[in-house]
PDB file of C-alpha atoms and ligand atoms in Angstrom:
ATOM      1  CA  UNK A   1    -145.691 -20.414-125.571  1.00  0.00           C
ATOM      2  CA  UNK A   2    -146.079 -21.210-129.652  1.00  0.00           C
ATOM      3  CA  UNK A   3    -149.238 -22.580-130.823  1.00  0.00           C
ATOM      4  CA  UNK A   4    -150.499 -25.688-128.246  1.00  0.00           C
ATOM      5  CA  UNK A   5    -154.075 -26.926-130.191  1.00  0.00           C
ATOM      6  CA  UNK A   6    -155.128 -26.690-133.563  1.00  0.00           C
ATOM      7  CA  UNK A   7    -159.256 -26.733-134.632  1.00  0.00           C
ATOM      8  CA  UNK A   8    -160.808 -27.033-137.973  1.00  0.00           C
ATOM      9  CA  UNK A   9    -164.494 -26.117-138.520  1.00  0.00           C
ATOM     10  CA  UNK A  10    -166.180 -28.719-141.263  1.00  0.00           C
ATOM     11  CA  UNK A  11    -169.678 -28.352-142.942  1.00  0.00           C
ATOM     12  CA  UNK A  12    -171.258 -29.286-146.355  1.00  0.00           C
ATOM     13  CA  UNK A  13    -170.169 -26.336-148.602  1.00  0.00           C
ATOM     14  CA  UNK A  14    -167.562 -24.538-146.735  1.00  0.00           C
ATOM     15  CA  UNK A  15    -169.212 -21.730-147.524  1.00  0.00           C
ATOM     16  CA  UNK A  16    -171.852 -20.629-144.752  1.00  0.00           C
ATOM     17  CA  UNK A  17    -171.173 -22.369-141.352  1.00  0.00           C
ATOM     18  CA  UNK A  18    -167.968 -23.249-141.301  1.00  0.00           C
ATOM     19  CA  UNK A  19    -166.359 -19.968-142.434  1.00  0.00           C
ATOM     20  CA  UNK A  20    -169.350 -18.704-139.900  1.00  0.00           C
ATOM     21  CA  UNK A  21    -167.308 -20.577-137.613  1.00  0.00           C
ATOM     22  CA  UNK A  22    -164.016 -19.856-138.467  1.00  0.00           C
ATOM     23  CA  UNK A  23    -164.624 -16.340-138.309  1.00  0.00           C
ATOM     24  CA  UNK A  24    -166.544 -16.105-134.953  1.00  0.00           C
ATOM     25  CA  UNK A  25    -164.541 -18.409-133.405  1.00  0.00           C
ATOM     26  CA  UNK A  26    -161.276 -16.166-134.384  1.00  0.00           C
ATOM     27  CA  UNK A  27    -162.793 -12.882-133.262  1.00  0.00           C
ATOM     28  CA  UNK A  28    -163.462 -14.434-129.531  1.00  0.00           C
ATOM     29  CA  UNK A  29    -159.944 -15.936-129.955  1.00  0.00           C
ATOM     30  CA  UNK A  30    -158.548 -12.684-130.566  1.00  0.00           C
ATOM     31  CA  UNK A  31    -160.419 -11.148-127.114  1.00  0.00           C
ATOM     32  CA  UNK A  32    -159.442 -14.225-124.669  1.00  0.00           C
ATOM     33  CA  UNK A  33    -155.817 -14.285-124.825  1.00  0.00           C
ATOM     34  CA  UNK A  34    -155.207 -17.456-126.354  1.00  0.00           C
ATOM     35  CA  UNK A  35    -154.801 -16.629-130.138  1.00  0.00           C
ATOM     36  CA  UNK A  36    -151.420 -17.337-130.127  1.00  0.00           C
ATOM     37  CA  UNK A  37    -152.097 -20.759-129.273  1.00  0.00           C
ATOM     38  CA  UNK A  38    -154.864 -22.019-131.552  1.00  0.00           C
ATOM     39  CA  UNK A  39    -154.339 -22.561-135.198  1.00  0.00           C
ATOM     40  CA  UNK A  40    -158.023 -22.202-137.105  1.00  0.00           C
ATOM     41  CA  UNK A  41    -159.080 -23.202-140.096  1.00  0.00           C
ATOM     42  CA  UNK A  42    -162.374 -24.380-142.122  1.00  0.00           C
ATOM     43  CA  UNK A  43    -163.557 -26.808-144.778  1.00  0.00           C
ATOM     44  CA  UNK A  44    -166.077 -28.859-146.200  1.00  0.00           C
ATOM     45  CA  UNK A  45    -166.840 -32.559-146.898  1.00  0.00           C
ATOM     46  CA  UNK A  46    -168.027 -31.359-150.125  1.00  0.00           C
ATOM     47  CA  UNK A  47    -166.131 -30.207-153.553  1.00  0.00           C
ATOM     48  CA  UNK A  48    -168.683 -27.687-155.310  1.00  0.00           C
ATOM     49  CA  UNK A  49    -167.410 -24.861-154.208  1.00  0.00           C
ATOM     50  CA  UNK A  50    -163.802 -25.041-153.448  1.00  0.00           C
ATOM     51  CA  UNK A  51    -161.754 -21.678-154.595  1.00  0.00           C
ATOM     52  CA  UNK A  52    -165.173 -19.644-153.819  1.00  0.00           C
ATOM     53  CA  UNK A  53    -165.811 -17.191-150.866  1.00  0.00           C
ATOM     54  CA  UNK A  54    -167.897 -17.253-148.105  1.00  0.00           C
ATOM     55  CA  UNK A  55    -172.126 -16.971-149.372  1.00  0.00           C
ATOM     56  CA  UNK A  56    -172.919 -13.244-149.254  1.00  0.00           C
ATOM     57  CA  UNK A  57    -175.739 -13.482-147.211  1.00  0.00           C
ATOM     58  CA  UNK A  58    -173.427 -15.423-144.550  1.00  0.00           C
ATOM     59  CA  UNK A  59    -171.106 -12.271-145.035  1.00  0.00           C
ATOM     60  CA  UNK A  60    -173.547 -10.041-144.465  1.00  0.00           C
ATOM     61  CA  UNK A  61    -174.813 -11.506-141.431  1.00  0.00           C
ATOM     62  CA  UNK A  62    -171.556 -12.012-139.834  1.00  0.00           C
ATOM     63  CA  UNK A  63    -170.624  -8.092-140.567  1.00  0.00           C
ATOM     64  CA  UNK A  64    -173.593  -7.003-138.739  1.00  0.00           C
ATOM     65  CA  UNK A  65    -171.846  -8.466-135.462  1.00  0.00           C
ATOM     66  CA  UNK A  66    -168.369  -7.481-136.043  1.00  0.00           C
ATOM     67  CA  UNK A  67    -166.979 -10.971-137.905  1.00  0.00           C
ATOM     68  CA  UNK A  68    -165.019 -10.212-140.900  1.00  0.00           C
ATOM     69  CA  UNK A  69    -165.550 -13.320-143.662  1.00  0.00           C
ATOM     70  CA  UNK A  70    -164.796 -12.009-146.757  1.00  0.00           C
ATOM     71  CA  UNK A  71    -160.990 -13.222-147.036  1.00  0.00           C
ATOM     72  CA  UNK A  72    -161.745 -16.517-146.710  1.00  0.00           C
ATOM     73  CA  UNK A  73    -161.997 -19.388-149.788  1.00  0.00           C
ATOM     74  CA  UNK A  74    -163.628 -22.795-149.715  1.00  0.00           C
ATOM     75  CA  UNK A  75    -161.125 -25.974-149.597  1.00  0.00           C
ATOM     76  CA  UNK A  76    -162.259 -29.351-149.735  1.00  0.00           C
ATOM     77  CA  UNK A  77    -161.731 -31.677-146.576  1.00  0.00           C
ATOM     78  CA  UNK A  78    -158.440 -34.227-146.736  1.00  0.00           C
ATOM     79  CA  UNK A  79    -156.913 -37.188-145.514  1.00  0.00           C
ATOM     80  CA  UNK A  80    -154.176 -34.932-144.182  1.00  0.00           C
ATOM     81  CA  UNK A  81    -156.568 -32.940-142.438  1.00  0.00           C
ATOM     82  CA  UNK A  82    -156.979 -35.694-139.564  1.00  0.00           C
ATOM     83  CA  UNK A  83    -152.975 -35.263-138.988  1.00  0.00           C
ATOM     84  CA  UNK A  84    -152.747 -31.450-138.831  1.00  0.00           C
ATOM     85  CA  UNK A  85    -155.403 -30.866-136.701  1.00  0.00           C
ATOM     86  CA  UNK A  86    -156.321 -32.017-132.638  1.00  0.00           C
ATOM     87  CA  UNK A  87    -160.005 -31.172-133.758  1.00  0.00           C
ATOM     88  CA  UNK A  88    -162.413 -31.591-136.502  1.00  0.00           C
ATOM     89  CA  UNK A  89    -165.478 -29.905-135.413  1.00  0.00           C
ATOM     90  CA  UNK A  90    -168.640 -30.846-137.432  1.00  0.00           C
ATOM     91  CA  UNK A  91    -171.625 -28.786-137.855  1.00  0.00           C
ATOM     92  CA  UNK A  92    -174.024 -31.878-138.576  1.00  0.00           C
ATOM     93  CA  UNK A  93    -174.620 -35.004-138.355  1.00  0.00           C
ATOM     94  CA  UNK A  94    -174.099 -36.117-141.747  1.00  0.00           C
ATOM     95  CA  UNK A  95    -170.854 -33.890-141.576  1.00  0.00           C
ATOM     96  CA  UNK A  96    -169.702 -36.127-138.977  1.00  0.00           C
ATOM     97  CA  UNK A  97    -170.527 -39.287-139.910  1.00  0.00           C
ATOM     98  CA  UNK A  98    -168.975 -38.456-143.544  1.00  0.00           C
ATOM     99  CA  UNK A  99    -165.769 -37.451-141.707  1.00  0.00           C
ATOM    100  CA  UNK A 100    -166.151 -40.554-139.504  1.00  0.00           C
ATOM    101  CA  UNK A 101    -166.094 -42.673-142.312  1.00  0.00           C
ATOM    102  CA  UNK A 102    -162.945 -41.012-144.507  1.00  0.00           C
ATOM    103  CA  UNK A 103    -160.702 -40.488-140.883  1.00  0.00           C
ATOM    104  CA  UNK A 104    -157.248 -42.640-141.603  1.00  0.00           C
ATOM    105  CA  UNK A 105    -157.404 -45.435-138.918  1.00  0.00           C
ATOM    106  CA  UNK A 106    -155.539 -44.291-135.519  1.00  0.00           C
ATOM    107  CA  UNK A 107    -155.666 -40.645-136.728  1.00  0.00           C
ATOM    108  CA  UNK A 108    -154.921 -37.866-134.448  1.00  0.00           C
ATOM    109  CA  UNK A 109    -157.992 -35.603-134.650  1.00  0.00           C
ATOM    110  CA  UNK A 110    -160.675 -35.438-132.263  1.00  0.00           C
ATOM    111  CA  UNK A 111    -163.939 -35.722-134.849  1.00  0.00           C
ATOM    112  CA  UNK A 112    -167.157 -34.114-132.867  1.00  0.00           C
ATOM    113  CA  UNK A 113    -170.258 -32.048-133.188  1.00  0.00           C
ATOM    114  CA  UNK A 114    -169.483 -28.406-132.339  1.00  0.00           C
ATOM    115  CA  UNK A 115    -172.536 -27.842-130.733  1.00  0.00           C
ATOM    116  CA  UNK A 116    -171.418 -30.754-127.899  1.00  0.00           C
ATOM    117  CA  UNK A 117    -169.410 -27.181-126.765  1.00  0.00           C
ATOM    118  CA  UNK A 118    -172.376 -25.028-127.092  1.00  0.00           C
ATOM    119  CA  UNK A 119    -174.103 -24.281-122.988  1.00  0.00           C
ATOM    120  CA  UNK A 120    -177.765 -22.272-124.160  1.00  0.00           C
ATOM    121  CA  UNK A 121    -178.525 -24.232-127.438  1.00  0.00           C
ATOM    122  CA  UNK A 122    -181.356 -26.693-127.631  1.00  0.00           C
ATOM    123  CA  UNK A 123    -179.994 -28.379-130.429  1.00  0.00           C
ATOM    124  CA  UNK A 124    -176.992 -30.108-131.042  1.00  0.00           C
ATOM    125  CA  UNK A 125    -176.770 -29.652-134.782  1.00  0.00           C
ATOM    126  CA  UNK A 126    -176.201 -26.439-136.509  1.00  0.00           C
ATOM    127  CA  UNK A 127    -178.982 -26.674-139.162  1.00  0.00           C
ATOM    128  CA  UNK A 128    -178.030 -25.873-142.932  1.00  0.00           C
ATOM    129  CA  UNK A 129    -178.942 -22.713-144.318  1.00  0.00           C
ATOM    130  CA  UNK A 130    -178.290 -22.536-147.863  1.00  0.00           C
ATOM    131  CA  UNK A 131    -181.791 -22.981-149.211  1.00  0.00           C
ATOM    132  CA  UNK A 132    -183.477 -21.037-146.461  1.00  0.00           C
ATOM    133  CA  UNK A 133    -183.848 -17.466-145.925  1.00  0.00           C
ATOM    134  CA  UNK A 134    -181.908 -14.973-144.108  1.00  0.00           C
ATOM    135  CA  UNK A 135    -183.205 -15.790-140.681  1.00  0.00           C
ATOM    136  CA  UNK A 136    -181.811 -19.056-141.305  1.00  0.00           C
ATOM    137  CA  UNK A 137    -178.100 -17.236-141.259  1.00  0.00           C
ATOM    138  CA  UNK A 138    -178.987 -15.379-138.016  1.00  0.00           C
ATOM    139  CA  UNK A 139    -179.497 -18.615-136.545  1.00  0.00           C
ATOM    140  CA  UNK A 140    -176.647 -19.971-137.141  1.00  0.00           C
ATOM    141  CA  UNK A 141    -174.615 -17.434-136.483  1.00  0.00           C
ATOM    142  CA  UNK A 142    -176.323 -17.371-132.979  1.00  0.00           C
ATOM    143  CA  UNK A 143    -175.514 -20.850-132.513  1.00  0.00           C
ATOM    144  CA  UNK A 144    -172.042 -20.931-133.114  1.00  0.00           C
ATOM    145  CA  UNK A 145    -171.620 -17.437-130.854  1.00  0.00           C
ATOM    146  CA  UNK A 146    -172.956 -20.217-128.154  1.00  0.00           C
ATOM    147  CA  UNK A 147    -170.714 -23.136-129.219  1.00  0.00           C
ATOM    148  CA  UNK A 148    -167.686 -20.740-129.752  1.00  0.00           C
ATOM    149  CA  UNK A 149    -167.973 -19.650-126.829  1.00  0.00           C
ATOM    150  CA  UNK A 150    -168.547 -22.805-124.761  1.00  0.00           C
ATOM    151  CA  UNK A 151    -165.043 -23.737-127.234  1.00  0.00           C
ATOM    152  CA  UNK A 152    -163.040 -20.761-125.865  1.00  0.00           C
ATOM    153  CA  UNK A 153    -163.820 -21.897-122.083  1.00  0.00           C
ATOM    154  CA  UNK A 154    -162.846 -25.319-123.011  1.00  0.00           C
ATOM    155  CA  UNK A 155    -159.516 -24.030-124.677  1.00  0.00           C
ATOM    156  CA  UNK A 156    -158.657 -21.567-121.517  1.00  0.00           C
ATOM    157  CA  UNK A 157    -159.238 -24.732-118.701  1.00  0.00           C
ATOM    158  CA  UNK A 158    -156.806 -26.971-120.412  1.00  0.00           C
ATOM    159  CA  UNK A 159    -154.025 -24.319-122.011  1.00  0.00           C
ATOM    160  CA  UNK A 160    -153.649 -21.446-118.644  1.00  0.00           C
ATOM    161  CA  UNK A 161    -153.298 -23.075-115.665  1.00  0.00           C
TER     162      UNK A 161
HETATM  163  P1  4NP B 201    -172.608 -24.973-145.784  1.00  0.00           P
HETATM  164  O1  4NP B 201    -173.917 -24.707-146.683  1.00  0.00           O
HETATM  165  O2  4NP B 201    -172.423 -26.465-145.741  1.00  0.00           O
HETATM  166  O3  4NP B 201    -172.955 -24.391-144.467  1.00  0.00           O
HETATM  167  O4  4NP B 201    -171.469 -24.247-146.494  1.00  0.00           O
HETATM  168  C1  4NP B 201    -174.102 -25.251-147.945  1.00  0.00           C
HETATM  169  C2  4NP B 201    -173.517 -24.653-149.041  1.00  0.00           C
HETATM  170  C3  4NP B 201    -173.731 -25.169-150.291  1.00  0.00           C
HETATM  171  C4  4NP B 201    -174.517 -26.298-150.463  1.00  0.00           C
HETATM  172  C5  4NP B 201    -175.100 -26.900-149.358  1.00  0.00           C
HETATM  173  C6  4NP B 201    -174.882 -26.383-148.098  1.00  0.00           C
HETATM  174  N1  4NP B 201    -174.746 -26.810-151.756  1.00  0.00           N
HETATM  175  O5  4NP B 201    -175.543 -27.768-151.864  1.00  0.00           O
HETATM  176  O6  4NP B 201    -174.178 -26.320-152.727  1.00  0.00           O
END
């Protein structure tokens, strides 16, 4: 079976959650069986910091559990985007509603929050945590272990019978 769903993580920067995501998301894809059949990706709404990698201290984090970020590089969220992928998953609010509002009409993507996939979290936003400190980074990466993994049980019901 060749790839069957394709997901792209979006936040602000593209430079702490959604390579957070990206990377997280791909290590529990590569333990469940399925990564031959989900194509992953990341980006953000915002241009600042396209061509750069991942924040260090979102590196850092991520190595402490095993997630390996370091290859990736920022790219800037396109029209095109909503035709290559079956979902855009949104770490905010304001990351939705500002890929709500550039979405070509009748698009093909799926546009949510990707904490709505998330089963211990008490919030349904992953908060940003580039001015914070670095308990801000463990958060998030502990929210989207949750959501990733509430993503992977989603993937396995409706691509294994
Ligand atoms: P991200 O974090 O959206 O999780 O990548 C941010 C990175 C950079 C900025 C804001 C948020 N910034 O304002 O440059």
């Amino acid at each position: 079976m060749a790839e069957t769903t394709s997901i792209l993580f979006v936040c602000l920067g593209n430079i702490c959650r959604s390579p957070t995501a990206q990377g997280m998301f791909e290590k529990q894809l590569a333990a469940s069986g399925l990564v031959d059949h989900v194509r992953v990706d990341s980006a953000g709404t915002g241009e600042w910091h396209v061509g750069h990698p991942p924040d260090p201290r979102a590196t850092e984090v991520a190595a402490e559990q095993g997630v390996e970020l370091g290859s990736q590089r920022a790219r800037q969220v396109t029209p095109a985007d909503f035709e290559a992928f079956d979902r855009i998953l949104a770490m905010d609010r304001a990351n939705l509603a500002d890929l709500q509002a550039m979405a070509p009409e009748g698009s093909r993507a799926r546009v949510e929050l990707f904490l709505s996939y998330a089963r211990h979290a008490d919030v349904d936003e992953v908060p940003d945590p580039y001015y914070g400190g670095a308990s801000g980074f463990s958060r998030v990466l502990d929210l989207i272990n949750d959501a990733s993994d509430g993503l992977i049980r989603d993937l396995r019901s409706r691509l294994v019978e």
